[in-house]
Amino acid sequence: MMSKQYIRIVLGGVFLLSLLCFSSCKHGEGEYHNIIDKIEAESVDYHGVSVSSEDFLKDLNTVEVVEGEHTFLIPERIGEIRSFACTECHTKPLSDMSSEEQKKAHWDINLVHAASGTMNCATCHNGNDMDNLKSLTGLSVNFNLSHQLCSQCHAPQFEDWKGGAHGKSVSGWAPPRVSMTCVNCHNPHKPGFDARWPARFNLQKEKERE
Ligand code: HEC
Ligand code: HEC
Ligand code: HEC
Ligand code: HEC
């Protein structure tokens, strides 16, 4: 009894193995003998590493960041900023603006960040060079590198972000590393997040509490 079953299992195993071999050989049709060969052959040689995240990035425009020993990419911002170029309006006096629409350009911006004694629009924007941001010491900062503003006052988060601990990776684990930048998640004018209800209210827990 036992041995019959044993033979059956062995036979079944042999059958499965041959089926596996048959099907894998079938998949190997064309240029590649197996999936490993295919991965090795088709992955790009990126900085000496044979796998790459590039496929995940599709047409995302990126900018290179070099901070200390960390070099990585972040999404480009200027193309996403609705009212860029700022100098389209910020070169002429208010009286020269043609429409009410233009005059009310940023009425939707309500600064909810640090206390008003610590921060106002001019902390980050430069009236004489509106197409760039400005550091606390008056240095020009490109809109694509706005993390350089945030890092002035939020050193712990900035340190974590450089190392990949605060924020989020957009690519896979393989290089190139692409991380979201501060303003992808935080609105610079209102960087906090509102409290939210969970997406699903837990009815079961609620009933158990009753
Ligand atoms: C459609 C026209 C328009 C565009 C484009 C525009 N602005 Fe403005 N901006 C205005 C107007 C109008 C005011 C209000 C000026 C006033 O009240 O004196 C203003 C005021 C501001 C102020 C406040 C300045 C102050 O002295 O109070 C800041 C900062 C500012 N804009 C930044 C920007 C930035 C940065 C951009 C580009 C990303 C931009 N603006 C693009 C029309 C525009
Ligand atoms: C803490 C720094 C900081 C302060 C303070 C600040 N801004 Fe900005 N602002 C930024 C950054 C950074 C961006 C670019 C955000 C991005 O990449 O989307 C920006 C973008 C803008 C834009 C373009 C937004 C769009 O979607 O078109 C306008 C207009 C603007 N700021 C106006 C103002 C005005 C007016 C004030 C004052 C009420 C102000 N900002 C205060 C940092 C700041
Ligand atoms: C001039 C200094 C300064 C700059 C520049 C600055 N911040 Fe802040 N930020 C502050 C201060 C001060 C607070 C309030 C801290 C507190 O309430 O404990 C704050 C608060 C915050 C908070 C917490 C908000 C909350 O409600 O919990 C976030 C998130 C934040 N900032 C993100 C940013 C980002 C992103 C940038 C760059 C676009 C930036 N900050 C630039 C000074 C700054
Ligand atoms: C992928 C999204 C994301 C990115 C990118 C990101 N943050 Fe945050 N940040 C968060 C979240 C989520 C929190 C937690 C908010 C909460 O608890 O309410 C947070 C919290 C903060 C706080 C509040 C203090 C704290 O730790 O709770 C500060 C300040 C801050 N971030 C600054 C930054 C700065 C500066 C950068 C860029 C160098 C950055 N963040 C990049 C999502 C992000």
mmCIF file of C-alpha atoms and ligand atoms in Angstrom:
data_model
loop_
_atom_site.group_PDB
_atom_site.id
_atom_site.type_symbol
_atom_site.label_atom_id
_atom_site.label_comp_id
_atom_site.label_asym_id
_atom_site.label_seq_id
_atom_site.Cartn_x
_atom_site.Cartn_y
_atom_site.Cartn_z
ATOM 1 C CA MET A 1 0.000 0.000 0.000
ATOM 2 C CA MET A 2 2.659 2.431 1.143
ATOM 3 C CA SER A 3 5.041 1.619 -1.678
ATOM 4 C CA LYS A 4 2.302 1.941 -4.314
ATOM 5 C CA GLN A 5 1.552 5.402 -3.130
ATOM 6 C CA TYR A 6 5.264 6.129 -3.033
ATOM 7 C CA ILE A 7 5.652 5.079 -6.659
ATOM 8 C CA ARG A 8 2.671 7.167 -7.598
ATOM 9 C CA ILE A 9 4.247 10.238 -5.999
ATOM 10 C CA VAL A 10 7.573 9.599 -7.711
ATOM 11 C CA LEU A 11 5.867 9.117 -11.065
ATOM 12 C CA GLY A 12 3.827 12.241 -10.519
ATOM 13 C CA GLY A 13 7.006 14.122 -9.689
ATOM 14 C CA VAL A 14 8.734 12.905 -12.819
ATOM 15 C CA PHE A 15 5.703 13.870 -14.888
ATOM 16 C CA LEU A 16 5.595 17.370 -13.357
ATOM 17 C CA LEU A 17 9.324 17.847 -13.839
ATOM 18 C CA SER A 18 9.150 16.884 -17.496
ATOM 19 C CA LEU A 19 6.154 19.186 -17.934
ATOM 20 C CA LEU A 20 8.104 22.028 -16.298
ATOM 21 C CA CYS A 21 11.130 21.390 -18.446
ATOM 22 C CA PHE A 22 8.970 21.183 -21.549
ATOM 23 C CA SER A 23 7.161 24.448 -20.811
ATOM 24 C CA SER A 24 10.301 26.321 -19.755
ATOM 25 C CA CYS A 25 12.036 25.217 -22.920
ATOM 26 C CA LYS A 26 9.016 26.475 -24.794
ATOM 27 C CA HIS A 27 9.262 29.888 -23.078
ATOM 28 C CA GLY A 28 12.910 29.937 -23.943
ATOM 29 C CA GLU A 29 12.038 30.022 -27.630
ATOM 30 C CA GLY A 30 13.705 32.792 -29.558
ATOM 31 C CA GLU A 31 16.943 34.236 -28.333
ATOM 32 C CA TYR A 32 16.927 33.262 -24.648
ATOM 33 C CA HIS A 33 17.294 29.896 -23.059
ATOM 34 C CA ASN A 34 15.693 30.964 -19.770
ATOM 35 C CA ILE A 35 14.417 33.960 -17.841
ATOM 36 C CA ILE A 36 17.753 34.624 -16.101
ATOM 37 C CA ASP A 37 19.502 34.863 -19.460
ATOM 38 C CA LYS A 38 16.809 37.248 -20.603
ATOM 39 C CA ILE A 39 17.102 39.536 -17.559
ATOM 40 C CA GLU A 40 20.874 39.585 -17.795
ATOM 41 C CA ALA A 41 20.856 40.346 -21.475
ATOM 42 C CA GLU A 42 18.145 42.988 -21.472
ATOM 43 C CA SER A 43 18.977 44.989 -18.348
ATOM 44 C CA VAL A 44 21.097 48.030 -18.931
ATOM 45 C CA ASP A 45 24.589 48.341 -17.567
ATOM 46 C CA TYR A 46 23.960 51.288 -15.235
ATOM 47 C CA HIS A 47 27.045 52.454 -13.332
ATOM 48 C CA GLY A 48 28.340 48.931 -13.360
ATOM 49 C CA VAL A 49 25.096 47.498 -11.970
ATOM 50 C CA SER A 50 23.178 45.239 -14.270
ATOM 51 C CA VAL A 51 19.627 46.233 -13.296
ATOM 52 C CA SER A 52 17.939 49.611 -13.606
ATOM 53 C CA SER A 53 14.804 51.467 -12.485
ATOM 54 C CA GLU A 54 14.706 53.498 -15.650
ATOM 55 C CA ASP A 55 11.696 51.624 -17.020
ATOM 56 C CA PHE A 56 9.539 52.774 -14.091
ATOM 57 C CA LEU A 57 10.245 56.421 -14.741
ATOM 58 C CA LYS A 58 8.674 56.588 -18.203
ATOM 59 C CA ASP A 59 8.648 60.266 -19.252
ATOM 60 C CA LEU A 60 9.225 61.767 -15.801
ATOM 61 C CA ASN A 61 11.529 64.778 -16.097
ATOM 62 C CA THR A 62 14.155 64.732 -13.393
ATOM 63 C CA VAL A 63 16.834 66.970 -11.931
ATOM 64 C CA GLU A 64 20.042 65.765 -10.313
ATOM 65 C CA VAL A 65 20.663 66.572 -6.661
ATOM 66 C CA VAL A 66 24.147 66.389 -5.161
ATOM 67 C CA GLU A 67 24.078 66.776 -1.374
ATOM 68 C CA GLY A 68 27.195 65.682 0.477
ATOM 69 C CA GLU A 69 27.908 62.073 -0.424
ATOM 70 C CA HIS A 70 24.386 61.576 -1.811
ATOM 71 C CA THR A 71 23.659 61.928 -5.512
ATOM 72 C CA PHE A 72 20.134 61.195 -6.720
ATOM 73 C CA LEU A 73 17.322 62.490 -8.922
ATOM 74 C CA ILE A 74 14.144 64.385 -8.021
ATOM 75 C CA PRO A 75 11.154 65.266 -10.240
ATOM 76 C CA GLU A 76 11.477 68.513 -12.136
ATOM 77 C CA ARG A 77 9.131 71.262 -10.757
ATOM 78 C CA ILE A 78 9.202 74.325 -13.005
ATOM 79 C CA GLY A 79 7.071 72.623 -15.649
ATOM 80 C CA GLU A 80 4.430 71.919 -12.962
ATOM 81 C CA ILE A 81 4.125 75.441 -11.558
ATOM 82 C CA ARG A 82 0.910 76.945 -12.851
ATOM 83 C CA SER A 83 1.896 80.604 -12.786
ATOM 84 C CA PHE A 84 5.429 80.240 -14.137
ATOM 85 C CA ALA A 85 7.085 82.350 -15.613
ATOM 86 C CA CYS A 86 6.467 84.757 -12.739
ATOM 87 C CA THR A 87 8.073 87.641 -14.616
ATOM 88 C CA GLU A 88 5.218 87.558 -17.124
ATOM 89 C CA CYS A 89 3.377 89.666 -14.553
ATOM 90 C CA HIS A 90 6.101 90.639 -12.138
ATOM 91 C CA THR A 91 7.757 93.011 -14.534
ATOM 92 C CA LYS A 92 4.883 95.465 -14.707
ATOM 93 C CA PRO A 93 3.017 97.542 -12.140
ATOM 94 C CA LEU A 94 -0.387 96.393 -10.923
ATOM 95 C CA SER A 95 -2.069 99.225 -12.859
ATOM 96 C CA ASP A 96 -0.744 97.737 -16.113
ATOM 97 C CA MET A 97 -2.303 94.340 -15.553
ATOM 98 C CA SER A 98 -5.033 93.941 -18.076
ATOM 99 C CA SER A 99 -7.639 91.827 -16.307
ATOM 100 C CA GLU A 100 -9.111 91.441 -12.843
ATOM 101 C CA GLU A 101 -8.029 87.836 -13.181
ATOM 102 C CA GLN A 102 -4.376 88.856 -13.305
ATOM 103 C CA LYS A 103 -4.694 91.270 -10.426
ATOM 104 C CA LYS A 104 -6.160 88.577 -8.209
ATOM 105 C CA ALA A 105 -3.441 86.146 -9.286
ATOM 106 C CA HIS A 106 -2.627 84.638 -5.873
ATOM 107 C CA TRP A 107 -5.675 85.363 -3.792
ATOM 108 C CA ASP A 108 -5.899 81.635 -3.210
ATOM 109 C CA ILE A 109 -2.539 81.599 -1.397
ATOM 110 C CA ASN A 110 -2.915 81.844 2.355
ATOM 111 C CA LEU A 111 0.386 81.379 4.160
ATOM 112 C CA VAL A 112 -0.072 78.853 6.998
ATOM 113 C CA HIS A 113 3.477 77.893 7.855
ATOM 114 C CA ALA A 114 5.622 79.559 10.541
ATOM 115 C CA ALA A 115 4.467 82.517 12.660
ATOM 116 C CA SER A 116 4.118 85.753 10.691
ATOM 117 C CA GLY A 117 7.034 87.297 12.590
ATOM 118 C CA THR A 118 9.263 84.475 11.320
ATOM 119 C CA MET A 119 8.090 84.181 7.751
ATOM 120 C CA ASN A 120 6.362 86.067 4.976
ATOM 121 C CA CYS A 121 6.395 85.824 1.173
ATOM 122 C CA ALA A 122 9.757 87.567 0.990
ATOM 123 C CA THR A 123 11.394 84.886 3.161
ATOM 124 C CA CYS A 124 11.408 82.612 0.087
ATOM 125 C CA HIS A 125 10.555 84.864 -2.886
ATOM 126 C CA ASN A 126 12.590 87.720 -4.254
ATOM 127 C CA GLY A 127 10.629 90.668 -5.657
ATOM 128 C CA ASN A 128 13.614 91.602 -7.832
ATOM 129 C CA ASP A 129 14.096 88.106 -9.233
ATOM 130 C CA MET A 130 10.684 86.456 -9.132
ATOM 131 C CA ASP A 131 11.615 83.514 -11.411
ATOM 132 C CA ASN A 132 13.899 82.195 -8.686
ATOM 133 C CA LEU A 133 13.527 81.461 -5.007
ATOM 134 C CA LYS A 134 15.739 83.076 -2.397
ATOM 135 C CA SER A 135 17.685 81.706 0.573
ATOM 136 C CA LEU A 136 17.675 83.399 3.995
ATOM 137 C CA THR A 137 20.958 85.043 3.104
ATOM 138 C CA GLY A 138 19.659 86.277 -0.245
ATOM 139 C CA LEU A 139 21.189 83.643 -2.537
ATOM 140 C CA SER A 140 19.198 82.729 -5.636
ATOM 141 C CA VAL A 141 17.676 79.209 -5.521
ATOM 142 C CA ASN A 142 16.219 77.538 -8.603
ATOM 143 C CA PHE A 143 12.554 76.436 -8.300
ATOM 144 C CA ASN A 144 13.689 72.913 -9.199
ATOM 145 C CA LEU A 145 15.895 72.827 -6.086
ATOM 146 C CA SER A 146 13.444 74.210 -3.536
ATOM 147 C CA HIS A 147 14.563 71.595 -0.970
ATOM 148 C CA GLN A 148 17.491 73.961 -0.427
ATOM 149 C CA LEU A 149 15.032 76.385 1.159
ATOM 150 C CA CYS A 150 13.387 73.842 3.411
ATOM 151 C CA SER A 151 16.736 72.470 4.571
ATOM 152 C CA GLN A 152 17.620 75.857 6.097
ATOM 153 C CA CYS A 153 15.059 75.373 8.870
ATOM 154 C CA HIS A 154 14.231 71.650 8.812
ATOM 155 C CA ALA A 155 17.645 70.046 9.150
ATOM 156 C CA PRO A 156 16.482 66.726 10.728
ATOM 157 C CA GLN A 157 13.939 66.020 7.963
ATOM 158 C CA PHE A 158 16.439 67.122 5.353
ATOM 159 C CA GLU A 159 19.105 64.755 6.712
ATOM 160 C CA ASP A 160 16.595 61.902 6.674
ATOM 161 C CA TRP A 161 15.429 62.794 3.177
ATOM 162 C CA LYS A 162 18.979 62.777 1.778
ATOM 163 C CA GLY A 163 19.449 59.248 3.047
ATOM 164 C CA GLY A 164 16.029 58.161 1.761
ATOM 165 C CA ALA A 165 14.312 57.823 5.181
ATOM 166 C CA HIS A 166 11.911 60.816 4.969
ATOM 167 C CA GLY A 167 9.889 61.028 1.769
ATOM 168 C CA LYS A 168 9.385 58.395 -0.870
ATOM 169 C CA SER A 169 11.220 56.769 -3.727
ATOM 170 C CA VAL A 170 9.585 57.040 -7.142
ATOM 171 C CA SER A 171 11.754 54.395 -8.748
ATOM 172 C CA GLY A 172 12.509 50.830 -7.749
ATOM 173 C CA TRP A 173 15.428 49.787 -5.549
ATOM 174 C CA ALA A 174 17.784 49.601 -8.488
ATOM 175 C CA PRO A 175 19.589 52.742 -9.625
ATOM 176 C CA PRO A 176 19.002 55.450 -10.616
ATOM 177 C CA ARG A 177 17.504 56.585 -7.300
ATOM 178 C CA VAL A 178 14.624 59.015 -7.824
ATOM 179 C CA SER A 179 13.028 60.505 -4.713
ATOM 180 C CA MET A 180 10.075 62.826 -4.360
ATOM 181 C CA THR A 181 11.107 66.273 -3.276
ATOM 182 C CA CYS A 182 9.652 68.225 -0.320
ATOM 183 C CA VAL A 183 7.117 70.190 -2.388
ATOM 184 C CA ASN A 184 5.795 67.011 -4.065
ATOM 185 C CA CYS A 185 4.186 66.255 -0.683
ATOM 186 C CA HIS A 186 4.185 69.518 1.284
ATOM 187 C CA ASN A 187 2.616 72.682 -0.048
ATOM 188 C CA PRO A 188 5.298 75.267 0.864
ATOM 189 C CA HIS A 189 2.575 77.762 1.798
ATOM 190 C CA LYS A 190 0.679 75.301 3.995
ATOM 191 C CA PRO A 191 3.031 72.377 4.629
ATOM 192 C CA GLY A 192 1.048 70.598 7.355
ATOM 193 C CA PHE A 193 -1.459 67.865 6.532
ATOM 194 C CA ASP A 194 -5.047 68.100 7.707
ATOM 195 C CA ALA A 195 -6.279 65.355 9.999
ATOM 196 C CA ARG A 196 -8.283 62.798 8.026
ATOM 197 C CA TRP A 197 -10.743 60.034 8.681
ATOM 198 C CA PRO A 198 -9.444 56.603 7.731
ATOM 199 C CA ALA A 199 -10.552 55.575 4.244
ATOM 200 C CA ARG A 200 -12.672 52.826 5.855
ATOM 201 C CA PHE A 201 -14.385 53.344 9.149
ATOM 202 C CA ASN A 202 -14.035 50.157 11.182
ATOM 203 C CA LEU A 203 -17.634 49.198 11.976
ATOM 204 C CA GLN A 204 -16.574 45.977 13.684
ATOM 205 C CA LYS A 205 -14.362 47.811 16.201
ATOM 206 C CA GLU A 206 -17.128 50.323 16.801
ATOM 207 C CA LYS A 207 -19.627 47.536 17.574
ATOM 208 C CA GLU A 208 -17.167 45.833 19.911
ATOM 209 C CA ARG A 209 -16.836 49.056 21.852
ATOM 210 C CA GLU A 210 -20.575 49.329 22.485
HETATM 211 C C1 HEC B 1 -1.047 86.570 -13.776
HETATM 212 C C2 HEC B 1 -0.082 87.483 -13.218
HETATM 213 C C3 HEC B 1 0.903 86.933 -12.199
HETATM 214 C C4 HEC B 1 1.769 85.866 -12.327
HETATM 215 C C5 HEC B 1 1.956 84.966 -13.542
HETATM 216 C C6 HEC B 1 2.500 85.778 -11.093
HETATM 217 N N1 HEC B 1 2.103 86.766 -10.232
HETATM 218 FE FE1 HEC B 1 2.763 87.070 -8.315
HETATM 219 N N2 HEC B 1 1.512 88.632 -8.086
HETATM 220 C C7 HEC B 1 0.608 89.077 -9.046
HETATM 221 C C8 HEC B 1 -0.163 90.164 -8.490
HETATM 222 C C9 HEC B 1 -1.256 90.925 -9.211
HETATM 223 C C10 HEC B 1 0.289 90.338 -7.157
HETATM 224 C C11 HEC B 1 -0.217 91.335 -6.146
HETATM 225 C C12 HEC B 1 0.622 92.544 -6.244
HETATM 226 C C13 HEC B 1 0.201 93.584 -5.239
HETATM 227 O O1 HEC B 1 -0.791 93.418 -4.556
HETATM 228 O O2 HEC B 1 0.940 94.552 -5.156
HETATM 229 C C14 HEC B 1 1.335 89.378 -6.947
HETATM 230 C C15 HEC B 1 2.052 89.256 -5.754
HETATM 231 C C16 HEC B 1 3.006 88.295 -5.512
HETATM 232 C C17 HEC B 1 3.756 88.164 -4.279
HETATM 233 C C18 HEC B 1 3.604 89.029 -3.063
HETATM 234 C C19 HEC B 1 4.508 90.183 -3.261
HETATM 235 C C20 HEC B 1 4.325 91.243 -2.236
HETATM 236 O O3 HEC B 1 5.173 92.140 -2.251
HETATM 237 O O4 HEC B 1 3.347 91.224 -1.502
HETATM 238 C C21 HEC B 1 4.607 87.106 -4.430
HETATM 239 C C22 HEC B 1 5.602 86.580 -3.434
HETATM 240 C C23 HEC B 1 4.393 86.587 -5.773
HETATM 241 N N3 HEC B 1 3.422 87.344 -6.401
HETATM 242 C C24 HEC B 1 5.072 85.525 -6.287
HETATM 243 C C25 HEC B 1 4.881 85.031 -7.571
HETATM 244 C C26 HEC B 1 5.623 83.919 -8.082
HETATM 245 C C27 HEC B 1 6.686 83.166 -7.319
HETATM 246 C C28 HEC B 1 5.158 83.706 -9.358
HETATM 247 C C29 HEC B 1 5.595 82.628 -10.324
HETATM 248 C C30 HEC B 1 5.627 81.267 -9.824
HETATM 249 C C31 HEC B 1 4.137 84.694 -9.635
HETATM 250 N N4 HEC B 1 4.011 85.479 -8.527
HETATM 251 C C32 HEC B 1 3.475 84.817 -10.838
HETATM 252 C C33 HEC B 1 0.462 88.595 -10.330
HETATM 253 C C34 HEC B 1 1.130 87.501 -10.861
HETATM 254 C C1 HEC B 2 8.770 78.724 2.888
HETATM 255 C C2 HEC B 2 9.028 79.371 1.628
HETATM 256 C C3 HEC B 2 7.903 80.083 0.930
HETATM 257 C C4 HEC B 2 7.121 81.109 1.398
HETATM 258 C C5 HEC B 2 7.166 81.736 2.754
HETATM 259 C C6 HEC B 2 6.242 81.490 0.307
HETATM 260 N N1 HEC B 2 6.488 80.704 -0.778
HETATM 261 FE FE1 HEC B 2 5.569 80.813 -2.553
HETATM 262 N N2 HEC B 2 6.564 79.149 -3.177
HETATM 263 C C7 HEC B 2 7.562 78.529 -2.478
HETATM 264 C C8 HEC B 2 8.040 77.393 -3.238
HETATM 265 C C9 HEC B 2 9.126 76.426 -2.820
HETATM 266 C C10 HEC B 2 7.289 77.365 -4.428
HETATM 267 C C11 HEC B 2 7.379 76.330 -5.556
HETATM 268 C C12 HEC B 2 6.445 75.194 -5.207
HETATM 269 C C13 HEC B 2 6.429 74.080 -6.238
HETATM 270 O O1 HEC B 2 7.472 73.629 -6.686
HETATM 271 O O2 HEC B 2 5.315 73.667 -6.570
HETATM 272 C C14 HEC B 2 6.376 78.498 -4.356
HETATM 273 C C15 HEC B 2 5.481 78.811 -5.356
HETATM 274 C C16 HEC B 2 4.743 79.990 -5.377
HETATM 275 C C17 HEC B 2 3.870 80.387 -6.452
HETATM 276 C C18 HEC B 2 3.586 79.579 -7.702
HETATM 277 C C19 HEC B 2 2.473 78.616 -7.335
HETATM 278 C C20 HEC B 2 1.679 78.129 -8.487
HETATM 279 O O3 HEC B 2 1.096 77.018 -8.363
HETATM 280 O O4 HEC B 2 1.568 78.790 -9.501
HETATM 281 C C21 HEC B 2 3.326 81.583 -6.096
HETATM 282 C C22 HEC B 2 2.344 82.391 -6.911
HETATM 283 C C23 HEC B 2 3.835 81.917 -4.791
HETATM 284 N N3 HEC B 2 4.683 80.908 -4.378
HETATM 285 C C24 HEC B 2 3.487 83.043 -4.075
HETATM 286 C C25 HEC B 2 3.753 83.225 -2.736
HETATM 287 C C26 HEC B 2 3.147 84.274 -1.925
HETATM 288 C C27 HEC B 2 2.176 85.319 -2.429
HETATM 289 C C28 HEC B 2 3.639 84.099 -0.671
HETATM 290 C C29 HEC B 2 3.258 84.891 0.576
HETATM 291 C C30 HEC B 2 1.862 84.876 0.916
HETATM 292 C C31 HEC B 2 4.550 82.971 -0.689
HETATM 293 N N4 HEC B 2 4.575 82.467 -1.949
HETATM 294 C C32 HEC B 2 5.300 82.498 0.385
HETATM 295 C C33 HEC B 2 8.045 78.877 -1.252
HETATM 296 C C34 HEC B 2 7.493 79.831 -0.438
HETATM 297 C C1 HEC B 3 12.670 80.275 7.653
HETATM 298 C C2 HEC B 3 12.505 78.946 8.182
HETATM 299 C C3 HEC B 3 11.640 77.957 7.417
HETATM 300 C C4 HEC B 3 11.719 77.595 6.088
HETATM 301 C C5 HEC B 3 12.620 78.174 5.006
HETATM 302 C C6 HEC B 3 10.775 76.509 5.912
HETATM 303 N N1 HEC B 3 10.142 76.248 7.091
HETATM 304 FE FE1 HEC B 3 8.752 74.817 7.435
HETATM 305 N N2 HEC B 3 8.455 75.521 9.301
HETATM 306 C C7 HEC B 3 9.183 76.539 9.890
HETATM 307 C C8 HEC B 3 8.650 76.785 11.225
HETATM 308 C C9 HEC B 3 9.183 77.810 12.196
HETATM 309 C C10 HEC B 3 7.575 75.884 11.382
HETATM 310 C C11 HEC B 3 6.660 75.739 12.585
HETATM 311 C C12 HEC B 3 7.299 74.730 13.478
HETATM 312 C C13 HEC B 3 6.389 74.346 14.582
HETATM 313 O O1 HEC B 3 5.225 74.738 14.593
HETATM 314 O O2 HEC B 3 6.863 73.552 15.404
HETATM 315 C C14 HEC B 3 7.501 75.074 10.178
HETATM 316 C C15 HEC B 3 6.625 74.038 9.982
HETATM 317 C C16 HEC B 3 6.696 73.148 8.917
HETATM 318 C C17 HEC B 3 5.989 71.892 8.822
HETATM 319 C C18 HEC B 3 5.051 71.293 9.865
HETATM 320 C C19 HEC B 3 3.689 71.869 9.636
HETATM 321 C C20 HEC B 3 2.657 71.302 10.575
HETATM 322 O O3 HEC B 3 1.573 71.899 10.584
HETATM 323 O O4 HEC B 3 2.905 70.298 11.238
HETATM 324 C C21 HEC B 3 6.312 71.321 7.641
HETATM 325 C C22 HEC B 3 5.809 70.005 7.089
HETATM 326 C C23 HEC B 3 7.229 72.233 6.984
HETATM 327 N N3 HEC B 3 7.436 73.329 7.797
HETATM 328 C C24 HEC B 3 7.767 72.015 5.741
HETATM 329 C C25 HEC B 3 8.563 72.932 5.070
HETATM 330 C C26 HEC B 3 8.950 72.802 3.686
HETATM 331 C C27 HEC B 3 8.546 71.667 2.778
HETATM 332 C C28 HEC B 3 9.734 73.883 3.395
HETATM 333 C C29 HEC B 3 10.368 74.229 2.057
HETATM 334 C C30 HEC B 3 9.451 74.494 0.963
HETATM 335 C C31 HEC B 3 9.840 74.681 4.595
HETATM 336 N N4 HEC B 3 9.101 74.071 5.575
HETATM 337 C C32 HEC B 3 10.587 75.841 4.717
HETATM 338 C C33 HEC B 3 10.237 77.195 9.355
HETATM 339 C C34 HEC B 3 10.628 77.120 8.035
HETATM 340 C C1 HEC B 4 6.569 61.444 0.115
HETATM 341 C C2 HEC B 4 6.082 62.604 0.806
HETATM 342 C C3 HEC B 4 7.028 63.482 1.596
HETATM 343 C C4 HEC B 4 8.191 64.070 1.176
HETATM 344 C C5 HEC B 4 8.882 63.932 -0.170
HETATM 345 C C6 HEC B 4 8.645 64.889 2.275
HETATM 346 N N1 HEC B 4 7.786 64.770 3.324
HETATM 347 FE FE1 HEC B 4 7.892 65.768 5.094
HETATM 348 N N2 HEC B 4 6.339 64.690 5.818
HETATM 349 C C7 HEC B 4 5.584 63.791 5.096
HETATM 350 C C8 HEC B 4 4.604 63.181 5.970
HETATM 351 C C9 HEC B 4 3.564 62.151 5.552
HETATM 352 C C10 HEC B 4 4.797 63.748 7.241
HETATM 353 C C11 HEC B 4 4.030 63.445 8.532
HETATM 354 C C12 HEC B 4 2.914 64.409 8.640
HETATM 355 C C13 HEC B 4 2.086 64.194 9.872
HETATM 356 O O1 HEC B 4 2.441 63.363 10.711
HETATM 357 O O2 HEC B 4 1.068 64.910 9.971
HETATM 358 C C14 HEC B 4 5.878 64.715 7.111
HETATM 359 C C15 HEC B 4 6.337 65.525 8.144
HETATM 360 C C16 HEC B 4 7.233 66.577 7.970
HETATM 361 C C17 HEC B 4 7.532 67.592 8.953
HETATM 362 C C18 HEC B 4 6.851 67.760 10.301
HETATM 363 C C19 HEC B 4 7.668 67.155 11.393
HETATM 364 C C20 HEC B 4 7.523 65.678 11.425
HETATM 365 O O3 HEC B 4 8.549 64.980 11.224
HETATM 366 O O4 HEC B 4 6.407 65.169 11.647
HETATM 367 C C21 HEC B 4 8.477 68.427 8.409
HETATM 368 C C22 HEC B 4 9.106 69.638 9.062
HETATM 369 C C23 HEC B 4 8.770 67.909 7.072
HETATM 370 N N3 HEC B 4 7.996 66.795 6.847
HETATM 371 C C24 HEC B 4 9.663 68.472 6.220
HETATM 372 C C25 HEC B 4 10.036 67.915 4.994
HETATM 373 C C26 HEC B 4 11.145 68.385 4.195
HETATM 374 C C27 HEC B 4 12.049 69.551 4.560
HETATM 375 C C28 HEC B 4 11.196 67.591 3.077
HETATM 376 C C29 HEC B 4 12.214 67.606 1.961
HETATM 377 C C30 HEC B 4 13.638 67.622 2.356
HETATM 378 C C31 HEC B 4 10.098 66.633 3.182
HETATM 379 N N4 HEC B 4 9.447 66.864 4.356
HETATM 380 C C32 HEC B 4 9.787 65.664 2.238
HETATM 381 C C33 HEC B 4 5.725 63.518 3.759
HETATM 382 C C34 HEC B 4 6.787 63.919 2.961
#
